[in-house]
Amino acid sequence: MNIDEIIAFHEITQLKYRYLRAVDTQDWTLLASVFAANVRTWYDKGKLTTQGREAAVKGLADHMGPAVHSHHIAVHPEITLTGPTTAKGVWRFQDIVWFDKAHPNPLVPQLEGGERLIGAGYYYDEYEKENGAWKISSTGFVRIFESVEAMRNNPDVTLRSEPAYGKLNG
Amino acid sequence: MNIDEIIAFHEITQLKYRYLRAVDTQDWTLLASVFAANVRTWYDKGKLTTQGREAAVKGLADHMGPAVHSHHIAVHPEITLTGPTTAKGVWRFQDIVWFDKAHPNPLVPQLEGGERLIGAGYYYDEYEKENGAWKISSTGFVRIFESVEAMRNNPDVTLRSEPAYGKLNG
Amino acid sequence: MNIDEIIAFHEITQLKYRYLRAVDTQDWTLLASVFAANVRTWYDKGKLTTQGREAAVKGLADHMGPAVHSHHIAVHPEITLTGPTTAKGVWRFQDIVWFDKAHPNPLVPQLEGGERLIGAGYYYDEYEKENGAWKISSTGFVRIFESVEAMRNNPDVTLRSEPAYGKLNG
């Protein structure tokens, strides 16, 4: 481990944090900025797969949007440099997602609104440097488990979903 | 990114971890030590606002205490140095809070005891160096969502709340 | 804080991430590789205690296995070097564990299958360098809280437990 590896580790983890902030605050401009031009996504072991930056952003924007309030955290980064401008990373993640309304979702069928998903798994990422800045060139995940609780008829649950999605000036 | 920025990043994240340990182990002496003298807090977009170290500690101590077992985690730190002795930071957080008994809470009204809150959002912090050590000079948060589940009449749920709040010698 | 301390911090946190990956992907070979020869474990304030690498691995493997899908995350690392080849660390953790089937568990009695545990607390670890590589020489935890929800009769909950436990080639 040397100082250059520490700096690369730091820059790549910052990249991933921006990615996760973009997804959950639904900032699709920020999301585009973290992807390499030819990024590949293969969410949930390939159930949702895209190729290229535009398709990757559209894929996420389509199945999120006003029907969803999501919270994805990624921790335990294990990053390996695979070349002067390439790296790969493994991260544990956890997600809590509220499906506020019925909306087609390629990963979770038959949502009626009022469901809460709680899941966990691993991200398997690849990164590359474009013009001196790290970008995500491939990302996907494999779950440990995923639970969905239908709560629309449960009078003991109250949910406050913020329209600004956690943004300061939303 | 250089080594001085790496060290500042490390020191500021350590500061935040002590803050979170102070809150959830209810160690108000430790909490006072992480705040700048004139710290401002503005929790939940300003619903609970204080100015000055003593008021900040009292604000948290008053609405926690023996009625509550809380777990706040902050991840995805994005820290920016804004001057030689100042910085700002954005963090994703998640909280799971058990309200063991009825107790007035400025952020969650009408608690009767037996509720579990699960929430997520972003902290927006400011930091400054006082006598060579980083302190929190401003902290507040904006939620993505917050759910409250009333569980006191649910026979399928058992809760073990530890009096030591996770402390080793509690 | 200097560069050597930054590198030690990084190596020790990587060690912990491998430990957590080993536990939740149930990779007992990987788990053995993170423990010092004479490691001591004292989970849940000593309810499950072992001495030596073989006993530590067996202790975890026995109460996990096909009956369980677990997700333990550790964050907020506060690491202190205590000598040239020794260190200690405090970490916040959170666990979500699905008990898929009835199975004896030394920490959670009377499981019938279909329960979900959600808990939080602190790990208190010790580390030592063996042949130039950091290993866990002692690990245990103290909880803030632990809840268990029996969900086997709840028709509003669906659970997908992955046989590969999040592994890429599982």
Coordinates of C-alpha atoms in Angstrom, one line a residue:
Chain A
M1 CA 0.0 0.0 0.0
N2 CA 1.5 3.4 -1.0
I3 CA 0.3 6.9 -1.1
D4 CA -0.8 6.7 -4.8
E5 CA -3.0 3.7 -4.0
I6 CA -4.5 5.6 -1.0
I7 CA -5.4 8.5 -3.3
A8 CA -6.9 6.3 -6.0
F9 CA -8.9 4.5 -3.3
H10 CA -10.1 7.9 -2.1
E11 CA -11.1 9.2 -5.5
I12 CA -12.9 6.0 -6.5
T13 CA -14.9 5.9 -3.2
Q14 CA -15.9 9.6 -3.8
L15 CA -17.0 8.7 -7.3
K16 CA -19.3 5.9 -5.8
Y17 CA -20.7 8.3 -3.2
R18 CA -21.7 10.8 -6.0
Y19 CA -23.3 7.9 -7.9
L20 CA -25.4 6.9 -4.9
R21 CA -26.3 10.5 -4.2
A22 CA -27.4 10.9 -7.8
V23 CA -29.6 7.8 -7.7
D24 CA -31.4 8.6 -4.4
T25 CA -31.8 12.4 -4.9
Q26 CA -32.8 11.6 -8.5
D27 CA -30.2 13.9 -10.0
W28 CA -29.8 12.5 -13.5
T29 CA -27.3 15.1 -14.6
L30 CA -25.0 14.2 -11.7
L31 CA -25.6 10.5 -12.6
A32 CA -24.5 11.0 -16.2
S33 CA -21.3 12.7 -14.9
V34 CA -20.1 9.6 -13.0
F35 CA -20.5 7.1 -15.8
A36 CA -17.9 6.3 -18.5
A37 CA -19.1 6.8 -22.1
N38 CA -19.6 3.1 -22.7
V39 CA -20.7 2.1 -19.2
R40 CA -22.4 -1.3 -18.7
T41 CA -25.0 -1.8 -15.9
W42 CA -26.4 -5.3 -14.9
Y43 CA -28.5 -4.7 -11.8
D44 CA -29.8 -7.7 -9.9
K45 CA -27.6 -10.2 -11.6
G46 CA -28.5 -8.9 -15.0
K47 CA -32.3 -8.5 -14.7
L48 CA -31.9 -4.8 -15.7
T49 CA -29.0 -4.5 -18.2
T50 CA -27.9 -1.4 -20.2
Q51 CA -25.0 -0.4 -22.4
G52 CA -23.8 3.2 -22.8
R53 CA -24.1 6.3 -20.6
E54 CA -27.5 7.5 -22.0
A55 CA -29.1 4.1 -21.6
A56 CA -27.7 3.7 -18.1
V57 CA -29.2 7.0 -16.9
K58 CA -32.5 6.3 -18.7
G59 CA -32.7 2.8 -17.2
L60 CA -32.5 4.2 -13.6
A61 CA -34.6 7.3 -14.3
D62 CA -37.4 5.1 -15.7
H63 CA -37.8 2.8 -12.8
M64 CA -37.3 5.5 -10.1
G65 CA -39.0 8.9 -10.5
P66 CA -41.9 10.3 -8.4
A67 CA -43.3 6.8 -7.6
V68 CA -40.3 6.0 -5.5
H69 CA -38.2 7.1 -2.5
S70 CA -35.1 5.1 -2.3
H71 CA -32.1 4.9 0.0
H72 CA -29.1 2.9 -1.1
I73 CA -25.9 2.8 1.0
A74 CA -22.6 1.2 -0.1
V75 CA -20.0 0.4 2.5
H76 CA -16.9 -1.9 3.0
P77 CA -15.2 -0.8 -0.3
E78 CA -12.5 -3.3 -1.4
I79 CA -10.8 -1.6 -4.4
T80 CA -8.1 -3.2 -6.6
L81 CA -6.1 -1.3 -9.2
T82 CA -6.0 -3.5 -12.3
G83 CA -3.8 -1.2 -14.4
P84 CA -2.6 2.4 -14.6
T85 CA -6.1 3.7 -15.5
T86 CA -8.4 0.8 -14.5
A87 CA -9.7 -0.6 -11.2
K88 CA -12.4 -2.9 -9.8
G89 CA -14.3 -2.7 -6.6
V90 CA -16.5 -4.8 -4.4
W91 CA -19.0 -3.1 -2.0
R92 CA -21.6 -4.3 0.4
F93 CA -24.9 -2.5 0.0
Q94 CA -28.2 -2.1 1.7
D95 CA -31.3 -0.5 0.3
I96 CA -34.6 0.6 1.8
V97 CA -37.0 1.6 -0.9
W98 CA -40.6 3.0 -0.5
F99 CA -42.8 2.4 -3.5
D100 CA -45.2 5.3 -3.0
K101 CA -47.4 4.5 -5.9
A102 CA -48.0 1.7 -8.4
H103 CA -45.4 2.0 -11.2
P104 CA -43.8 -0.6 -13.5
N105 CA -40.5 -1.8 -12.1
P106 CA -38.3 -4.3 -14.0
L107 CA -36.8 -5.7 -10.8
V108 CA -39.9 -5.9 -8.5
P109 CA -43.1 -7.1 -10.1
Q110 CA -46.7 -6.3 -9.2
L111 CA -46.2 -3.2 -7.0
E112 CA -49.5 -1.5 -6.0
G113 CA -48.0 1.3 -3.9
G114 CA -47.3 1.4 -0.2
E115 CA -44.6 -1.3 -0.3
R116 CA -41.3 -1.1 1.6
L117 CA -38.3 -3.1 0.2
I118 CA -35.4 -3.9 2.5
G119 CA -32.5 -5.6 0.8
A120 CA -28.8 -6.3 1.0
G121 CA -26.1 -7.6 -1.3
Y122 CA -22.8 -6.8 -3.1
Y123 CA -22.0 -4.4 -5.9
Y124 CA -19.3 -5.5 -8.4
D125 CA -17.9 -2.5 -10.1
E126 CA -15.3 -1.6 -12.7
Y127 CA -13.7 1.9 -13.0
E128 CA -11.6 3.6 -15.6
K129 CA -9.9 7.0 -15.9
E130 CA -11.2 9.2 -18.6
N131 CA -9.2 12.5 -19.1
G132 CA -7.7 12.1 -15.6
A133 CA -11.0 11.5 -13.7
W134 CA -12.2 8.1 -12.5
K135 CA -15.6 7.0 -14.0
I136 CA -17.7 3.9 -13.5
S137 CA -17.3 1.6 -16.5
S138 CA -19.4 -1.3 -15.2
T139 CA -21.7 -1.8 -12.2
G140 CA -24.1 -4.5 -11.1
F141 CA -25.2 -6.3 -8.0
V142 CA -26.0 -9.6 -6.6
R143 CA -28.4 -9.8 -3.6
I144 CA -28.0 -11.7 -0.3
F145 CA -31.7 -11.2 0.3
E146 CA -34.6 -8.9 -0.6
S147 CA -37.8 -8.5 1.3
V148 CA -41.0 -6.6 0.3
E149 CA -43.6 -5.6 2.9
A150 CA -47.0 -4.4 1.7
M151 CA -48.0 -1.7 4.1
R152 CA -50.7 0.3 2.4
N153 CA -53.4 -1.3 4.7
N154 CA -51.4 -1.1 7.9
P155 CA -52.8 1.7 10.1
D156 CA -49.8 1.4 12.4
V157 CA -47.3 2.8 9.8
T158 CA -47.0 6.4 8.9
L159 CA -44.6 7.5 6.1
R160 CA -43.3 11.0 5.4
S161 CA -41.7 11.1 1.9
E162 CA -39.9 14.3 1.1
P163 CA -40.4 15.8 -2.3
A164 CA -36.8 17.2 -2.2
Y165 CA -35.3 13.7 -1.7
G166 CA -32.9 15.0 0.9
K167 CA -31.5 17.8 -1.3
L168 CA -30.7 21.0 0.5
N169 CA -32.3 23.3 -2.0
G170 CA -34.8 20.8 -3.4
Chain B
M1 CA -5.9 15.3 -4.0
N2 CA -2.8 15.5 -1.8
I3 CA -1.7 14.0 1.5
D4 CA -2.8 17.0 3.5
E5 CA -6.3 16.7 2.1
I6 CA -6.3 13.0 2.9
I7 CA -5.3 13.7 6.5
A8 CA -8.0 16.5 6.9
F9 CA -10.6 14.1 5.4
H10 CA -9.5 11.5 7.9
E11 CA -9.6 13.8 10.9
I12 CA -13.0 15.2 10.0
T13 CA -14.6 11.8 9.5
Q14 CA -13.2 10.7 12.9
L15 CA -14.8 13.8 14.4
K16 CA -18.2 12.8 12.9
Y17 CA -17.8 9.2 14.2
R18 CA -17.3 10.6 17.7
Y19 CA -20.3 12.8 17.3
L20 CA -22.5 9.8 16.3
R21 CA -21.1 7.7 19.1
A22 CA -21.8 10.5 21.6
V23 CA -25.4 10.8 20.4
D24 CA -26.3 7.1 20.4
T25 CA -24.4 6.1 23.6
Q26 CA -25.9 9.3 25.2
D27 CA -22.4 10.5 26.2
W28 CA -23.1 14.3 26.6
T29 CA -19.5 15.0 27.7
L30 CA -18.1 13.5 24.6
L31 CA -20.8 15.3 22.6
A32 CA -19.7 18.7 24.0
S33 CA -16.1 17.9 22.9
V34 CA -16.9 17.6 19.2
F35 CA -18.8 21.0 18.9
A36 CA -17.2 24.4 18.2
A37 CA -18.1 27.0 20.9
N38 CA -20.7 28.7 18.6
V39 CA -22.0 25.6 16.9
R40 CA -25.4 25.9 15.2
T41 CA -27.7 22.9 14.8
W42 CA -30.8 22.8 12.5
Y43 CA -32.1 19.2 12.6
D44 CA -34.9 18.1 10.3
K45 CA -34.6 21.1 8.0
G46 CA -34.7 23.5 11.1
K47 CA -37.5 22.0 13.2
L48 CA -35.0 21.7 16.1
T49 CA -32.6 24.6 16.0
T50 CA -30.0 25.7 18.5
Q51 CA -27.0 28.1 18.8
G52 CA -24.0 27.6 21.0
R53 CA -22.4 24.4 22.4
E54 CA -24.4 24.2 25.6
A55 CA -27.7 24.6 23.8
A56 CA -26.7 22.0 21.2
V57 CA -25.9 19.4 23.8
K58 CA -29.1 20.2 25.8
G59 CA -31.2 20.1 22.7
L60 CA -30.1 16.5 22.0
A61 CA -30.1 15.3 25.6
D62 CA -33.6 16.6 26.2
H63 CA -35.2 14.7 23.4
M64 CA -33.1 11.5 23.8
G65 CA -32.5 10.1 27.3
P66 CA -33.9 7.0 28.9
A67 CA -37.1 7.1 26.7
V68 CA -35.1 6.4 23.5
H69 CA -32.6 3.8 22.0
S70 CA -31.3 5.3 18.8
H71 CA -28.9 4.2 16.0
H72 CA -27.7 6.8 13.6
I73 CA -25.1 5.9 10.9
A74 CA -23.5 8.4 8.5
V75 CA -21.7 7.1 5.4
H76 CA -20.6 8.4 2.0
P77 CA -18.7 11.5 3.3
E78 CA -18.0 14.1 0.7
I79 CA -15.8 16.7 2.4
T80 CA -14.6 20.0 0.9
L81 CA -11.9 22.2 2.4
T82 CA -13.2 25.8 2.2
G83 CA -10.2 27.5 3.7
P84 CA -7.1 26.7 5.8
T85 CA -9.2 26.0 8.9
T86 CA -12.7 25.5 7.5
A87 CA -14.5 22.7 5.7
K88 CA -17.9 21.5 4.8
G89 CA -19.3 18.0 4.4
V90 CA -22.3 16.1 3.0
W91 CA -23.1 12.7 4.4
R92 CA -25.9 10.2 3.8
F93 CA -27.4 9.0 7.0
Q94 CA -29.8 6.3 8.2
D95 CA -31.5 6.1 11.6
I96 CA -33.4 3.4 13.4
V97 CA -34.9 4.8 16.6
W98 CA -36.9 2.9 19.2
F99 CA -39.1 5.1 21.4
D100 CA -39.3 2.9 24.4
K101 CA -41.8 5.1 26.3
A102 CA -43.9 8.2 25.7
H103 CA -41.7 11.3 25.9
P104 CA -42.1 14.8 24.2
N105 CA -40.1 14.9 21.0
P106 CA -39.8 18.1 19.0
L107 CA -39.3 16.1 15.7
V108 CA -41.8 13.3 16.1
P109 CA -45.2 14.2 17.6
Q110 CA -47.6 12.0 19.6
L111 CA -45.3 9.2 20.6
E112 CA -47.0 6.7 23.0
G113 CA -44.0 4.3 23.4
G114 CA -43.3 1.2 21.4
E115 CA -42.7 3.0 18.1
R116 CA -39.8 2.3 15.7
L117 CA -38.7 5.0 13.4
I118 CA -36.7 4.1 10.2
G119 CA -35.4 7.1 8.2
A120 CA -32.8 8.3 5.7
G121 CA -31.5 11.6 4.5
Y122 CA -28.5 13.9 4.2
Y123 CA -26.4 15.7 6.8
Y124 CA -25.0 19.1 5.7
D125 CA -22.2 20.0 8.1
E126 CA -19.6 22.7 8.5
Y127 CA -16.3 22.3 10.4
E128 CA -13.7 24.6 11.7
K129 CA -10.3 24.1 13.4
E130 CA -10.1 25.4 17.0
N131 CA -6.6 25.2 18.5
G132 CA -5.5 22.8 15.9
A133 CA -8.4 20.3 16.3
W134 CA -11.4 20.0 13.9
K135 CA -14.8 20.8 15.5
I136 CA -18.4 20.8 14.1
S137 CA -19.5 24.4 13.7
S138 CA -22.8 23.7 12.0
T139 CA -24.9 20.5 11.5
G140 CA -28.4 19.8 10.2
F141 CA -30.2 17.3 8.1
V142 CA -32.8 17.0 5.4
R143 CA -34.7 13.7 5.1
I144 CA -35.4 11.5 2.1
F145 CA -38.1 9.7 4.1
E146 CA -39.1 8.9 7.6
S147 CA -41.4 6.1 8.7
V148 CA -42.8 5.4 12.1
E149 CA -44.3 2.0 13.0
A150 CA -46.4 1.7 16.2
M151 CA -45.5 -1.8 17.6
R152 CA -46.6 -1.7 21.2
N153 CA -49.6 -4.0 20.4
N154 CA -47.8 -6.3 18.0
P155 CA -47.2 -9.6 19.7
D156 CA -44.8 -10.8 16.9
V157 CA -42.2 -8.2 17.9
T158 CA -39.7 -8.5 20.7
L159 CA -37.3 -5.8 21.6
R160 CA -34.2 -5.9 23.8
S161 CA -33.0 -2.4 24.6
E162 CA -29.6 -2.4 26.4
P163 CA -29.3 0.0 29.3
A164 CA -25.6 0.5 28.4
Y165 CA -26.4 1.7 24.9
G166 CA -23.5 -0.3 23.4
K167 CA -20.9 1.0 25.8
L168 CA -18.2 -1.5 26.8
N169 CA -18.3 -0.5 30.5
G170 CA -21.8 0.8 30.6
Chain C
M1 CA -1.7 11.8 12.0
N2 CA 0.9 10.7 9.6
I3 CA 1.1 8.7 6.4
D4 CA 2.0 5.5 8.2
E5 CA -1.0 5.8 10.4
I6 CA -3.2 6.4 7.4
I7 CA -1.9 3.2 5.8
A8 CA -2.4 1.2 9.0
F9 CA -5.9 2.5 9.2
H10 CA -6.6 1.5 5.6
E11 CA -5.2 -2.0 6.0
I12 CA -7.1 -2.7 9.2
T13 CA -10.4 -1.5 7.8
Q14 CA -9.8 -3.7 4.7
L15 CA -9.3 -6.6 7.1
K16 CA -12.6 -5.9 8.8
Y17 CA -14.4 -5.7 5.4
R18 CA -13.0 -9.2 4.5
Y19 CA -14.2 -10.5 7.9
L20 CA -17.7 -9.2 7.3
R21 CA -17.8 -10.5 3.7
A22 CA -16.6 -13.9 5.0
V23 CA -19.4 -14.0 7.6
D24 CA -22.3 -13.0 5.4
T25 CA -21.2 -14.9 2.3
Q26 CA -20.5 -17.8 4.6
D27 CA -16.9 -18.2 3.2
W28 CA -15.2 -20.0 6.1
T29 CA -11.9 -20.3 4.3
L30 CA -11.8 -16.5 4.0
L31 CA -12.9 -16.2 7.6
A32 CA -10.0 -18.3 8.8
S33 CA -7.6 -16.0 6.9
V34 CA -8.5 -12.9 8.8
F35 CA -8.1 -14.3 12.3
A36 CA -4.8 -14.4 14.3
A37 CA -3.9 -17.9 15.4
N38 CA -5.0 -17.3 19.0
V39 CA -8.0 -15.1 18.3
R40 CA -10.6 -14.6 21.0
T41 CA -14.3 -13.9 20.1
W42 CA -16.9 -12.8 22.7
Y43 CA -20.1 -12.0 20.7
D44 CA -23.0 -10.3 22.4
K45 CA -21.1 -9.3 25.5
G46 CA -19.7 -12.8 25.9
K47 CA -22.8 -15.0 25.2
L48 CA -20.8 -16.8 22.4
T49 CA -17.1 -17.0 23.4
T50 CA -14.3 -18.9 21.6
Q51 CA -10.5 -19.1 21.8
G52 CA -8.3 -19.9 18.8
R53 CA -8.8 -19.7 15.1
E54 CA -10.4 -23.0 14.5
A55 CA -13.0 -22.6 17.3
A56 CA -13.8 -19.0 16.1
V57 CA -14.6 -20.2 12.6
K58 CA -16.6 -23.2 13.9
G59 CA -18.5 -21.0 16.3
L60 CA -19.7 -18.8 13.5
A61 CA -20.3 -21.6 10.9
D62 CA -22.4 -23.6 13.4
H63 CA -24.9 -20.9 14.1
M64 CA -25.1 -19.6 10.5
G65 CA -25.2 -22.0 7.6
P66 CA -28.2 -22.7 5.4
A67 CA -30.8 -21.7 8.0
V68 CA -29.7 -18.1 7.9
H69 CA -29.3 -15.1 5.5
S70 CA -27.4 -12.4 7.4
H71 CA -26.2 -8.8 6.6
H72 CA -23.8 -7.2 9.1
I73 CA -22.4 -3.8 8.3
A74 CA -19.7 -2.0 10.3
V75 CA -19.1 1.7 9.9
H76 CA -17.5 4.6 11.8
P77 CA -14.1 2.9 12.4
E78 CA -12.1 4.5 15.3
I79 CA -8.7 2.7 15.2
T80 CA -5.9 3.3 17.6
L81 CA -2.4 2.0 17.2
T82 CA -1.3 0.5 20.6
G83 CA 2.2 -0.6 19.5
P84 CA 4.4 -1.2 16.5
T85 CA 2.3 -4.4 15.6
T86 CA -0.9 -4.0 17.6
A87 CA -4.0 -1.9 17.4
K88 CA -7.5 -1.7 18.7
G89 CA -10.7 -0.5 17.0
V90 CA -14.3 0.5 17.8
W91 CA -17.0 0.2 15.1
R92 CA -20.7 0.8 15.0
F93 CA -22.5 -2.1 13.4
Q94 CA -26.0 -2.9 12.2
D95 CA -27.3 -6.3 11.4
I96 CA -30.4 -7.5 9.6
V97 CA -30.7 -11.3 9.8
W98 CA -33.3 -13.6 8.3
F99 CA -33.8 -16.9 10.1
D100 CA -35.1 -18.9 7.2
K101 CA -35.7 -22.1 9.2
A102 CA -35.6 -23.2 12.8
H103 CA -32.0 -23.8 13.9
P104 CA -30.4 -23.7 17.3
N105 CA -28.8 -20.3 17.9
P106 CA -26.7 -19.5 21.0
L107 CA -27.6 -15.8 20.8
V108 CA -31.3 -15.8 19.8
P109 CA -33.4 -18.5 21.5
Q110 CA -36.6 -20.3 20.3
L111 CA -36.4 -19.5 16.6
E112 CA -39.1 -21.2 14.5
G113 CA -38.1 -19.9 11.1
G114 CA -39.4 -16.7 9.4
E115 CA -38.0 -14.3 11.9
R116 CA -36.2 -11.1 11.0
L117 CA -33.7 -9.6 13.4
I118 CA -32.7 -5.9 13.2
G119 CA -30.0 -4.8 15.6
A120 CA -27.3 -2.3 16.3
G121 CA -24.3 -1.9 18.6
Y122 CA -20.6 -1.6 18.8
Y123 CA -17.7 -3.9 17.9
Y124 CA -14.7 -3.8 20.2
D125 CA -11.7 -5.3 18.3
E126 CA -8.0 -5.9 18.7
Y127 CA -5.6 -6.4 15.9
E128 CA -2.0 -7.7 15.6
K129 CA 0.5 -8.0 12.8
E130 CA 1.5 -11.6 12.0
N131 CA 4.2 -11.9 9.4
G132 CA 3.6 -8.4 8.2
A133 CA -0.2 -8.7 7.8
W134 CA -2.9 -7.4 10.1
K135 CA -5.1 -10.0 11.7
I136 CA -8.0 -9.9 14.1
S137 CA -6.8 -11.0 17.5
S138 CA -10.0 -10.3 19.5
T139 CA -13.5 -9.3 18.5
G140 CA -16.8 -8.9 20.3
F141 CA -19.8 -6.7 20.4
V142 CA -22.2 -5.0 22.8
R143 CA -25.7 -4.2 21.5
I144 CA -27.6 -0.9 21.6
F145 CA -30.8 -2.8 20.8
E146 CA -32.0 -6.0 19.1
S147 CA -35.5 -6.6 17.8
V148 CA -36.9 -9.9 16.4
E149 CA -40.0 -9.9 14.3
A150 CA -41.8 -13.2 13.7
M151 CA -43.1 -12.9 10.1
R152 CA -43.9 -16.5 9.1
N153 CA -47.6 -15.9 9.3
N154 CA -47.6 -12.4 7.8
P155 CA -49.0 -12.6 4.2
D156 CA -47.9 -9.1 3.5
V157 CA -44.2 -10.0 3.6
T158 CA -42.3 -11.7 0.8
L159 CA -38.7 -12.7 1.1
R160 CA -36.2 -13.7 -1.6
S161 CA -33.1 -15.4 0.0
E162 CA -30.4 -16.0 -2.5
P163 CA -28.5 -19.3 -2.3
A164 CA -25.3 -17.6 -3.4
Y165 CA -25.4 -15.1 -0.5
G166 CA -24.3 -12.2 -2.8
K167 CA -21.3 -14.0 -4.2
L168 CA -20.6 -13.3 -7.9
N169 CA -19.9 -16.9 -8.8
G170 CA -22.0 -18.5 -6.1

